[in-house]
Coordinates of C-alpha atoms in Angstrom, one line a residue:
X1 CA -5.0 -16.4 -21.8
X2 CA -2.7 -13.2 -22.0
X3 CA -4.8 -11.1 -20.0
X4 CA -5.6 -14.2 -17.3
X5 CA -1.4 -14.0 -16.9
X6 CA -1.8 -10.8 -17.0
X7 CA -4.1 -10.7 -13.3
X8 CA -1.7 -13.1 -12.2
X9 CA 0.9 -11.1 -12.1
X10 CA -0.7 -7.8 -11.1
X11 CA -2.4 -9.7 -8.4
X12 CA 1.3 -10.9 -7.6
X13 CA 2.7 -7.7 -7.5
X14 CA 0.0 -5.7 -5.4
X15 CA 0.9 -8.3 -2.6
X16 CA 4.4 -7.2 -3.2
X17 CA 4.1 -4.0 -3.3
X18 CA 1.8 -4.5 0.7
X19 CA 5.1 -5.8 1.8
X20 CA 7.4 -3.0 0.4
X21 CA 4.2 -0.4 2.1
X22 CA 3.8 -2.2 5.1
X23 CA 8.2 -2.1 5.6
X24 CA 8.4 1.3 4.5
X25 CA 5.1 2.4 6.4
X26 CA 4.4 4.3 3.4
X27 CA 0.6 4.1 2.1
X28 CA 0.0 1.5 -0.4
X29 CA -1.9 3.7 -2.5
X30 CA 1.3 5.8 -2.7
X31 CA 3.1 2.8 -4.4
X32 CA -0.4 1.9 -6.3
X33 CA 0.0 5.3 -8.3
X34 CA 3.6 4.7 -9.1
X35 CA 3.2 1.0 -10.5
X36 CA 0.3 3.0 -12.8
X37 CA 2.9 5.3 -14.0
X38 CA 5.9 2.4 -14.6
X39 CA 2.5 0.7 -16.8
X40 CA 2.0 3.7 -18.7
X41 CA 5.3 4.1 -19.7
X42 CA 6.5 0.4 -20.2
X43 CA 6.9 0.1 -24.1
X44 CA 3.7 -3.0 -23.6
X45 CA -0.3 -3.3 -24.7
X46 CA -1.6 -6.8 -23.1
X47 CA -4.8 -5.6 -24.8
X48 CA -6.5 -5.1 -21.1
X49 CA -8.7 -2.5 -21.4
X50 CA -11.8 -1.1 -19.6
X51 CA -15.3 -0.4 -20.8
X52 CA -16.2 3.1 -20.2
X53 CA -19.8 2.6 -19.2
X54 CA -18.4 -0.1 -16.5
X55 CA -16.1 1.6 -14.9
X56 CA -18.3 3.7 -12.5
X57 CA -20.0 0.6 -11.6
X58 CA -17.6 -1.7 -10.7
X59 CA -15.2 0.7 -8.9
X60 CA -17.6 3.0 -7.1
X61 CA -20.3 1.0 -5.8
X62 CA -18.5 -1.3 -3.9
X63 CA -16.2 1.7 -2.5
X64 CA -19.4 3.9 -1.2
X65 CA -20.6 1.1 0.5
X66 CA -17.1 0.3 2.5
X67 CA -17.0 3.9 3.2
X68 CA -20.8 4.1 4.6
X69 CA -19.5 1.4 7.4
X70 CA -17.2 3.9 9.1
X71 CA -19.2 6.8 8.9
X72 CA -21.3 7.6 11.7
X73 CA -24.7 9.2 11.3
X74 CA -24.4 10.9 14.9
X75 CA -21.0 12.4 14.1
X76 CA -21.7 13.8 11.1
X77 CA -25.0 15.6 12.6
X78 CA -22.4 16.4 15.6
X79 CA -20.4 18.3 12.9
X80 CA -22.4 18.7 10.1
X81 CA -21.0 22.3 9.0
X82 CA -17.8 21.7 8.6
X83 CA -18.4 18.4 6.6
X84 CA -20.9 20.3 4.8
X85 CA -18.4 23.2 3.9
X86 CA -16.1 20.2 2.5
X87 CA -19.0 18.5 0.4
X88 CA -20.4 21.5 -1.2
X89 CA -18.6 24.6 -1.1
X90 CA -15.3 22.8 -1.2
X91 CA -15.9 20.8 -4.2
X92 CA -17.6 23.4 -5.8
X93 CA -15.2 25.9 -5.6
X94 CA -12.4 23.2 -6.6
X95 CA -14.6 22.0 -9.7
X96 CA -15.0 25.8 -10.8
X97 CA -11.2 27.0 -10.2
X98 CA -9.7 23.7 -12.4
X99 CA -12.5 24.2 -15.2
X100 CA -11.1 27.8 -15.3
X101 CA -7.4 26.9 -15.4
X102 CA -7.8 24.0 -17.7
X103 CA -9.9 26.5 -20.2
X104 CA -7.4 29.6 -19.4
X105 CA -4.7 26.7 -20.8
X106 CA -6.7 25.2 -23.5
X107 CA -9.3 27.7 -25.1
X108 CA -10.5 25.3 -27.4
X109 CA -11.7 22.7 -24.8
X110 CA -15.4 23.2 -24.2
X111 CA -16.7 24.6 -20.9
X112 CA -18.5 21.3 -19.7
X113 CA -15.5 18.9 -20.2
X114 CA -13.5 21.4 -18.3
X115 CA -15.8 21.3 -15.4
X116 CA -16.0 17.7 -15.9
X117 CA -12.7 17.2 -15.3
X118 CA -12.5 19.5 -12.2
X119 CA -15.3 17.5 -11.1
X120 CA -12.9 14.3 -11.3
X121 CA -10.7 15.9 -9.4
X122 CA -12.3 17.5 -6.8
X123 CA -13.4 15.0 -4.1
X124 CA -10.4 13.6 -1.6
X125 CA -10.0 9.5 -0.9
X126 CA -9.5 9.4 2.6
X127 CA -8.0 6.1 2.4
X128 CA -4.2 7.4 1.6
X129 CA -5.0 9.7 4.5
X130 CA -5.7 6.6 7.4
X131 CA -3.2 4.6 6.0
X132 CA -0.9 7.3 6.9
X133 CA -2.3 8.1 10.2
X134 CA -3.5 5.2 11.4
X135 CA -0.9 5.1 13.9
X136 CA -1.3 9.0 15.3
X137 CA -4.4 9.4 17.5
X138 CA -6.0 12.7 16.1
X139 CA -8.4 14.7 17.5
X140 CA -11.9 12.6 17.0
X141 CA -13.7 15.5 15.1
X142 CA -11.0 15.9 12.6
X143 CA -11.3 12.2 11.8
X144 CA -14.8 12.8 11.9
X145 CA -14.9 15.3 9.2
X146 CA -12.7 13.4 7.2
X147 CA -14.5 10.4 7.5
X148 CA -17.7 12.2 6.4
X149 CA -16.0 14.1 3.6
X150 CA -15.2 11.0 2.4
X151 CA -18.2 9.4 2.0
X152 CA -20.2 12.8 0.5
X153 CA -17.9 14.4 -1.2
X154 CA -18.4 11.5 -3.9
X155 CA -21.6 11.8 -4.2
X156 CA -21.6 15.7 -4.8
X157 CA -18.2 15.6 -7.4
X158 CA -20.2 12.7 -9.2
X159 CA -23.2 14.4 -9.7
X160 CA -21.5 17.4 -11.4
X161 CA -19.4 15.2 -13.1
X162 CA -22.8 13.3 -14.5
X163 CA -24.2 16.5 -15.6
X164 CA -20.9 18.4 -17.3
X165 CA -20.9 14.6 -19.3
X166 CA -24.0 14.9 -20.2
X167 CA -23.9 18.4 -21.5
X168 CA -21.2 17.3 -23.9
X169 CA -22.2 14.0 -25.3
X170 CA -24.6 15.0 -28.7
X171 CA -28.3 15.5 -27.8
X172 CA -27.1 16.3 -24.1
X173 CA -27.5 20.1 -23.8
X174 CA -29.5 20.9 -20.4
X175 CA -31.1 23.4 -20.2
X176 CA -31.8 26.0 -17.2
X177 CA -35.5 24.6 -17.0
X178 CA -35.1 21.0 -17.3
X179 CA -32.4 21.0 -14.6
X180 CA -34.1 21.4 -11.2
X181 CA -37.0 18.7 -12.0
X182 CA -34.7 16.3 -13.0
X183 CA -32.3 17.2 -9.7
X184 CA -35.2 17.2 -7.9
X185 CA -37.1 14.2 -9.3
X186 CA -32.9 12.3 -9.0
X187 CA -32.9 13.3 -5.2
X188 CA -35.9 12.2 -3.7
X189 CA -36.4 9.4 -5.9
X190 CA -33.2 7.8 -5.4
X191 CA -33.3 8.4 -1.3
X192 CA -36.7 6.6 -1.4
X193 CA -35.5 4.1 -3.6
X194 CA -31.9 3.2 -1.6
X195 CA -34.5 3.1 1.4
X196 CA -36.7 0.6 -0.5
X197 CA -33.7 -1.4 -2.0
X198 CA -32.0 -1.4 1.7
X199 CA -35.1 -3.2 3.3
X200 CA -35.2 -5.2 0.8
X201 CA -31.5 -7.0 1.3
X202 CA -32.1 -6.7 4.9
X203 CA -34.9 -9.4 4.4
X204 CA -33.0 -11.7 2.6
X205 CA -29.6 -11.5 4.3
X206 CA -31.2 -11.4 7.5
X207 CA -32.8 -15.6 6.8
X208 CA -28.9 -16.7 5.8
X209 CA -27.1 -18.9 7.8
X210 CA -23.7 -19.6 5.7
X211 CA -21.3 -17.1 5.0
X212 CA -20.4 -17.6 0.9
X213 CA -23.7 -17.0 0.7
X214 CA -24.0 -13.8 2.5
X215 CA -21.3 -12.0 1.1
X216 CA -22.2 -13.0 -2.6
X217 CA -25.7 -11.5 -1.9
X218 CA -23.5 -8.5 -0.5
X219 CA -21.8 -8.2 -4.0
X220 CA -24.2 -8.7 -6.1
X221 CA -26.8 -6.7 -4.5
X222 CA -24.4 -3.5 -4.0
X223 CA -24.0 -3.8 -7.7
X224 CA -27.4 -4.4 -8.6
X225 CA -29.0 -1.5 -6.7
X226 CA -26.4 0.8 -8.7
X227 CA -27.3 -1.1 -12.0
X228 CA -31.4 -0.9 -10.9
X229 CA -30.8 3.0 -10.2
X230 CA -29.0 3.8 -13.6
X231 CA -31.8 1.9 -15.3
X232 CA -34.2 3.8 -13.7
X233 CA -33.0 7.1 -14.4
X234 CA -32.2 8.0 -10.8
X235 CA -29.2 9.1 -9.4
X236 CA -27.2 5.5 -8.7
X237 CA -24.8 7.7 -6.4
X238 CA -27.4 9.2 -4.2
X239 CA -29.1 5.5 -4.4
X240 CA -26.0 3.8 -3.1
X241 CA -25.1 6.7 -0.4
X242 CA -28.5 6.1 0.9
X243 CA -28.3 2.3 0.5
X244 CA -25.4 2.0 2.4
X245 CA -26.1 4.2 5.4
X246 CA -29.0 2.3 6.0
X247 CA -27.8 -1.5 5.6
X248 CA -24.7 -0.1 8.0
X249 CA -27.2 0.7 10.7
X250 CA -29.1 -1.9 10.2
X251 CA -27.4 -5.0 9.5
X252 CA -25.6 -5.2 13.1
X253 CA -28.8 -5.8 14.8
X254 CA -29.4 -9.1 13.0
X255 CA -26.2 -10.3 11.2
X256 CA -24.3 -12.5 13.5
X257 CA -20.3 -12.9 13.9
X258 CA -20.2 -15.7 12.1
X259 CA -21.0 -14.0 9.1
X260 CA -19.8 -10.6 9.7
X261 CA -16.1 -11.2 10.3
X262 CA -15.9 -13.2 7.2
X263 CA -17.4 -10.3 5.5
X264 CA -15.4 -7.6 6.7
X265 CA -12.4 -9.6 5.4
X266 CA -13.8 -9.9 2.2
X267 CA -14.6 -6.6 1.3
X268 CA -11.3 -5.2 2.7
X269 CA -9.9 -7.3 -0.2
X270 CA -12.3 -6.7 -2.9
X271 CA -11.5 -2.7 -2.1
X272 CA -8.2 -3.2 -1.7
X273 CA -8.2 -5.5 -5.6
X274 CA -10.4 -2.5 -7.0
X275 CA -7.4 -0.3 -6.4
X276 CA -5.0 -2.4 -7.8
X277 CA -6.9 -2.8 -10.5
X278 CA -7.8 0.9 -11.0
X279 CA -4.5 2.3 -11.0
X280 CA -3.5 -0.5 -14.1
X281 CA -6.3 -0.1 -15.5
X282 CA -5.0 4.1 -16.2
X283 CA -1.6 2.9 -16.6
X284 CA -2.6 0.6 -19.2
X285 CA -5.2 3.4 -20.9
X286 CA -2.7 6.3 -20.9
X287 CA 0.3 4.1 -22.3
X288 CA -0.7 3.8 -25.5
X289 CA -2.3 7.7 -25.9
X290 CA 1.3 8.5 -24.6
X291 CA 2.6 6.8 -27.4
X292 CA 0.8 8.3 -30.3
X293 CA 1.0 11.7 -28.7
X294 CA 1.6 14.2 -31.8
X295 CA 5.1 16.2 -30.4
X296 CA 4.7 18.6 -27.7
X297 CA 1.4 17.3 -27.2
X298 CA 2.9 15.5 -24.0
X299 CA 4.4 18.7 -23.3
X300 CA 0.9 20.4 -22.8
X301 CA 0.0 18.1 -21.1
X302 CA 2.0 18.1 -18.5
X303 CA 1.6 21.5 -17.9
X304 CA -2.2 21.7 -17.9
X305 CA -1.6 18.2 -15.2
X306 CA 0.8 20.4 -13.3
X307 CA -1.5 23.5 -13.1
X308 CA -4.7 21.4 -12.3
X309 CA -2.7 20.0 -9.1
X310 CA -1.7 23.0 -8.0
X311 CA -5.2 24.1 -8.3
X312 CA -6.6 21.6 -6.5
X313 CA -4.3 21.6 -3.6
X314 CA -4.3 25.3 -3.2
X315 CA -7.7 25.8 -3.3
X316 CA -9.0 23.0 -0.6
X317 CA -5.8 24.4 1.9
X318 CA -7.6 27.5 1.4
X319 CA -10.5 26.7 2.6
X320 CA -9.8 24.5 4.9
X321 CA -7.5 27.2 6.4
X322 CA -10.0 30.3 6.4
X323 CA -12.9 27.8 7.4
X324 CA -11.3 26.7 10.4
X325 CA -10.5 30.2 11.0
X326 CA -13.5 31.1 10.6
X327 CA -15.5 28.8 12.5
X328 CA -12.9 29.6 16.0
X329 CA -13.7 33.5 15.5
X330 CA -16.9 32.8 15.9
X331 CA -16.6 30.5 18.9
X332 CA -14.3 33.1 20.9
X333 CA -17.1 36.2 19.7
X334 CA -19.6 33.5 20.9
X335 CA -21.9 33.3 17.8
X336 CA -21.2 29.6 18.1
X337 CA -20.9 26.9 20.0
X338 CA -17.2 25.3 20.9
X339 CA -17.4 21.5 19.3
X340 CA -17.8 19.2 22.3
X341 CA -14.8 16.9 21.5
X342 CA -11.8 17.7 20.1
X343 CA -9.8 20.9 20.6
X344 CA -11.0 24.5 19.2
X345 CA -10.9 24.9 15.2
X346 CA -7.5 26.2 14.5
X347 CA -5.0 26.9 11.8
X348 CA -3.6 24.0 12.7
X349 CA -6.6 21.2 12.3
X350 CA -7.2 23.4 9.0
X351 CA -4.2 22.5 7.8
X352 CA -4.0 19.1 8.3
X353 CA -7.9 18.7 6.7
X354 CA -6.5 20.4 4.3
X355 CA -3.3 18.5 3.4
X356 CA -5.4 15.1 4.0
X357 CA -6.9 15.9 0.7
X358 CA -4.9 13.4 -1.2
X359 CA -7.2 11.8 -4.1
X360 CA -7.4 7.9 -5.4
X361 CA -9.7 5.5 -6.8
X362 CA -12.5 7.8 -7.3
X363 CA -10.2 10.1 -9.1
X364 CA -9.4 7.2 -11.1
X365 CA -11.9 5.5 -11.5
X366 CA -14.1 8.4 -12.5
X367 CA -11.4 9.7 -15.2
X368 CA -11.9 5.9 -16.4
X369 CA -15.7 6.5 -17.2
X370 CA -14.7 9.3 -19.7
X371 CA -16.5 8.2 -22.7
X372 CA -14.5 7.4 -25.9
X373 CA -14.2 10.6 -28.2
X374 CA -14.7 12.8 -25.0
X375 CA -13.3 16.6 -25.9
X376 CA -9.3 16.0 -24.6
X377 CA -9.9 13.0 -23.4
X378 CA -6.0 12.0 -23.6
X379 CA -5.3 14.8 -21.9
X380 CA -8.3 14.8 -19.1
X381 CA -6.7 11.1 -18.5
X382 CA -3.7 12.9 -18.0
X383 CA -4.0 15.0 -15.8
X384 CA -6.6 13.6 -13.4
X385 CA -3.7 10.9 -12.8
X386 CA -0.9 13.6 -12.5
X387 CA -3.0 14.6 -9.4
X388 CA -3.6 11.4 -8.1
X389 CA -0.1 10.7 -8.1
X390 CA 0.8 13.9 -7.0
X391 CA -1.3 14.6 -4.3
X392 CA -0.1 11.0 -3.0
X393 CA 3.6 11.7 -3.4
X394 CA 3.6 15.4 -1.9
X395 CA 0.8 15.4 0.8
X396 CA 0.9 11.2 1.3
X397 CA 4.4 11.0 2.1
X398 CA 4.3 14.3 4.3
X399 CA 1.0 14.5 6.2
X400 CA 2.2 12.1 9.1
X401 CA 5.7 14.6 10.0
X402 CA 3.2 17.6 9.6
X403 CA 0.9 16.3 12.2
X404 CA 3.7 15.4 14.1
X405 CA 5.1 18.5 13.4
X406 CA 1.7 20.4 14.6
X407 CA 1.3 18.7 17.8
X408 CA -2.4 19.1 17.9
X409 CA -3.7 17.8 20.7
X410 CA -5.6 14.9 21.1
X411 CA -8.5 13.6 22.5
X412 CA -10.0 10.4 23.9
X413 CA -13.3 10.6 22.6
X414 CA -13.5 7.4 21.6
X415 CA -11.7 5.5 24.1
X416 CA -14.6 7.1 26.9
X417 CA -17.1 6.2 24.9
X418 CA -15.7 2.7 24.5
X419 CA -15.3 2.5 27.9
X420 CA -18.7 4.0 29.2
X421 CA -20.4 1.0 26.6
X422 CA -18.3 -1.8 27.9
X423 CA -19.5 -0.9 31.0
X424 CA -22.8 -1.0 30.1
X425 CA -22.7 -4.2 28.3
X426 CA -21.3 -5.6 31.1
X427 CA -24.0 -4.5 33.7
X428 CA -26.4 -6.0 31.1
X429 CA -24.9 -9.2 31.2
X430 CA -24.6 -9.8 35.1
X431 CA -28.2 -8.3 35.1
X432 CA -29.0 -11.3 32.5
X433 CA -27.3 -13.9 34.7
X434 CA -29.3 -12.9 37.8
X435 CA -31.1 -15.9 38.5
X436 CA -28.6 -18.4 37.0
X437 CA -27.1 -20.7 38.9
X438 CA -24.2 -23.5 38.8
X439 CA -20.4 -23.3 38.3
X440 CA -20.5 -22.0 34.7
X441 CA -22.7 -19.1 35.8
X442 CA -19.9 -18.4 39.0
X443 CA -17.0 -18.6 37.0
X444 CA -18.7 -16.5 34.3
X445 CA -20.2 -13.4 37.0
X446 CA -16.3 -13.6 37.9
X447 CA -14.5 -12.5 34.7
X448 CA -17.4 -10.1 34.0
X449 CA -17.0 -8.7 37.3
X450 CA -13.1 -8.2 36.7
X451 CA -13.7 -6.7 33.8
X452 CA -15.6 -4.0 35.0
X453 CA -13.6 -3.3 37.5
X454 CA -10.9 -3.1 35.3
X455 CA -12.7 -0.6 33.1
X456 CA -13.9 1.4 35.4
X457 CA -10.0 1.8 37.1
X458 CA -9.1 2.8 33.8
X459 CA -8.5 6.3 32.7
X460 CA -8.5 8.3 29.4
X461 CA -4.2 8.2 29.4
X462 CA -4.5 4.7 29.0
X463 CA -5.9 4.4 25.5
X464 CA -8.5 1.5 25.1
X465 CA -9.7 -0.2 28.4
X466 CA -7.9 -3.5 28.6
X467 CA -9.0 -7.1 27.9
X468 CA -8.7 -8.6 31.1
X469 CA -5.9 -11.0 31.3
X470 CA -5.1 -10.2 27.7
X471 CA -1.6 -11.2 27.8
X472 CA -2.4 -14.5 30.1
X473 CA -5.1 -15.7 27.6
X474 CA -3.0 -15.1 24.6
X475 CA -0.4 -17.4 26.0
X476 CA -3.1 -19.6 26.7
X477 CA -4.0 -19.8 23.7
X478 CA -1.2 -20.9 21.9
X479 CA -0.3 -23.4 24.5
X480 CA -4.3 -24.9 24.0
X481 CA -3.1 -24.4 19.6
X482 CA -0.2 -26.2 20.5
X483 CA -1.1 -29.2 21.8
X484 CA -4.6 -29.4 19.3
X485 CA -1.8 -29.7 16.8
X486 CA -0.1 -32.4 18.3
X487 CA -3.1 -34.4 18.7
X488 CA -3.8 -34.5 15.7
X489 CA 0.1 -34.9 14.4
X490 CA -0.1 -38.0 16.6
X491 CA -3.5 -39.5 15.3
X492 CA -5.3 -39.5 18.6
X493 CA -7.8 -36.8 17.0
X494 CA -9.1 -36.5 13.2
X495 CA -9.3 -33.6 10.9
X496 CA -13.3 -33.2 11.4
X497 CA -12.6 -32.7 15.3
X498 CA -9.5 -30.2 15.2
X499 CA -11.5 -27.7 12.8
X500 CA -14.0 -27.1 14.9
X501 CA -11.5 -26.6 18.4
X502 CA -9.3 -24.4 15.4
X503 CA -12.2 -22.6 14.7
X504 CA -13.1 -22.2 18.6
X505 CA -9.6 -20.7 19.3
X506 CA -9.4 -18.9 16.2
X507 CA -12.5 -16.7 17.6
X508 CA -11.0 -16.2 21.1
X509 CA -7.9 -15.0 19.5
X510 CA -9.5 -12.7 17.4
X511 CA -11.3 -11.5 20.8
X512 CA -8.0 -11.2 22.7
X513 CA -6.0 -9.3 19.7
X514 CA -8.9 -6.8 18.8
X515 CA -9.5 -5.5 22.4
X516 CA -6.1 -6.1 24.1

């Protein structure tokens, strides 16, 4: 019962601490990573404590798949060296400067747990990042990259991580020869097998017709494929990647908007609980190894945590600085081609990839998974959050003034390409209305026809092309809500009948406010 009250009131206080997010326009992950601190310091143990072996599971799966949704196959093929540079060299070199400071500090602490934990550390969470800039328009191939970091770097960081475990749990040497059949045997296999497992859901989920039970095949499918993987000896981060990529280019072809809007909602909530959650979760873990600390061990501590965030942040501004650097040399000696969106790589869009590498739930989550009696583990715990929270605090709070500051300029990438498809969709639609005939099919040519010619009057200055009558049909609208609710205030309509008008102007709303 303690632990149920317990939910309650972390559940309570995440909405809370939206509200204070949303007011402050700070991102909530910001305020996520202090409440985890306030738990690990509060003088309390509700006995809520997470498995090891589960946290992996229930915190990553479920995030890769969200993040395969806004990442966009074409883009990242578009820009595939600089998300490459990110996803393998970055992380590398991050993972290999940490394990060297966190040895340098502690000599005692073997060389696999200190690459694990610079493996913890290493991969960004982009979602601090668009929280914070969700109101700037950047450049379309920096969100690009980001976007795509996101989504990779996991998948590379994990893998490491995986290994440097396994070479310190007893019995888990690897050797140099066993090494590239297993990587080998882990890559293909688990591409073919999120392929396999992606088809597979597609044929279910595509004969559902209500939408509690679509999302709870979603759920329980995204957590079986990474449970099928791990049983299977494959890579369950590769499997998911490839998993997800493929249901989010398939699915839209056969998953109607019924089902999908619910969806969406509901995962932006489960991800949203997982980092609630997450952050406790380490509050409530480093609390009590705070508390039996021997004296000065917190001390040390601190000072490895400060050292590994340094680290981490120095090393990725590096990169990210001489990459970009890099890559516009090149384009002015012409050994490569200018991007086709987006100004020319710069100092400037270096540094702000660079200072969007705040980490989160990953991190978190990932530092969770340390198995009990891990070398340091305390400590590892320690200082993966001391990142998290620092990296939030220092780049969150200041990565919105510095793009501000930096006044790269912007593109409309996105809003052309929106516009060129709404025109197309709209030709397709008076093209499918041809031969139809009748008021309806009048009335219906019309607004199509006014929207296109609204589209195609609009220009890139003008952000995206606007709903026509947008502001008339939302006033509409809540006149039409208006008097549905006194109809049935007044007993001249019954609950059955409102629902479904409520649910017909619930969908045009939603039409008018995501386009207008």
């Amino acid at each position: 019962m303690i632990i149920f009250e317990t939910l309650l009131v972390i559940l309570a206080a995440a909405v809370l601490l939206l509200a204070i997010a949303r007011w402050l326009k700070l991102p909530y992950p910001v305020l996520l990573a202090l409440a985890g601190a306030a738990v690990a310091i509060a003088p309390v143990d509700v006995g809520l404590h997470l498995d090891p072996e589960l946290a992996l599971a229930l915190f990553i799966a479920p995030v890769l798949l969200d993040a395969a949704y806004d990442t966009s196959l074409r883009d990242l093929r578009r820009h595939w060296a600089p998300v490459a540079s990110l996803v393998l060299i970055a992380v590398g070199l991050t993972t290999v400067a940490v394990a060297l400071v966190v040895h340098a500090l502690v000599p005692s602490i073997p060389w696999a747990a200190a690459i694990a934990i610079g493996a913890i550390v290493a991969p960004p969470d982009a979602v601090a990042a668009t929280a914070v800039l969700r109101d700037i328009r950047l450049p379309h191939r920096i969100s690009v990259i980001l976007e795509g970091e996101a989504l990779l770097n996991d998948a590379s960081a994990l893998l490491i991580y995986r290994l440097a475990v396994a070479a310190v749990l007893p019995g888990g040497g690897i050797g140099a020869e066993a090494i590239a059949p297993a990587f080998l045997l882990s890559l293909f296999g688990s591409v073919i097998a999120g392929l396999t497992l992606a088809w597979a859901t597609g044929q279910v989920t595509r004969r559902m017709t209500d939408a509690p039970s679509s999302i709870i095949v979603q759920f329980v499918s995204t957590y079986g494929v990474w449970v099928l993987a791990e049983g299977a000896g494959l890579s369950p981060i590769l499997t998911m990647v490839t998993y997800a990529m493929t249901l989010a280019r398939s699915t839209p072809a056969y998953l109607p908007a019924r089902l999908r809007i619910p969806s969406y909602s509901v995962w932006e909530t489960a991800v949203l609980v997982l980092n609630v959650l997450a952050f406790v979760v380490i509050g409530l873990e480093l609390g009590p190894l705070i508390a039996a600390a021997r004296p000065g061990e917190l001390g040390r501590w601190a000072v490895v945590g400060t050292a590994v965030l340094a680290t981490v942040i120095g090393v990725r501004l590096l990169w990210t600085v001489a990459g970009a650097l890099w890559a516009q040399w090149r384009i002015r000696r012409g050994g490569a081609a200018a991007p086709g969106d987006g100004p020319l790589p710069s100092w400037r869009t270096g540094l702000i990839i660079g200072w969007a590498g705040t980490r989160g739930l990953v991190t978190v989550a990932t530092a969770l998974a340390l198995p009990q009696g891990f070398p340091e583990r305390g400590m590892l715990l320690f200082a993966a959050f001391t990142v998290t929270l620092g990296t939030l605090l220092i780049q969150g709070l200041t990565l919105r003034p510095l793009v501000l500051a930096l006044r790269v300029p912007d593109d409309a990438t996105v809003e052309r390409e929106v516009r060129e498809a709404r025109a197309a969709t709209i030709e397709a639609a008076l093209a499918a209305l041809t031969d139809e005939t009748g008021e309806e099919a009048e009335a219906l040519r019309g607004e199509l026809q006014a929207e296109r010619q609204i589209t195609s009057a609009a220009d890139d200055g003008e952000g995206w092309p606007i709903f026509p009558a947008a502001a008339l049909r939302a006033k509409a609208l809540v006149a039409r809500r208006d008097r549905l609710l006194a109809m049935r205030s007044d007993g001249v309509i019954g609950d059955e009948a409102f629902h479904r008008l409520e649910e017909e102007l619930d969908l045009s709303e939603l039409a008018v406010t995501t386009r207008s």
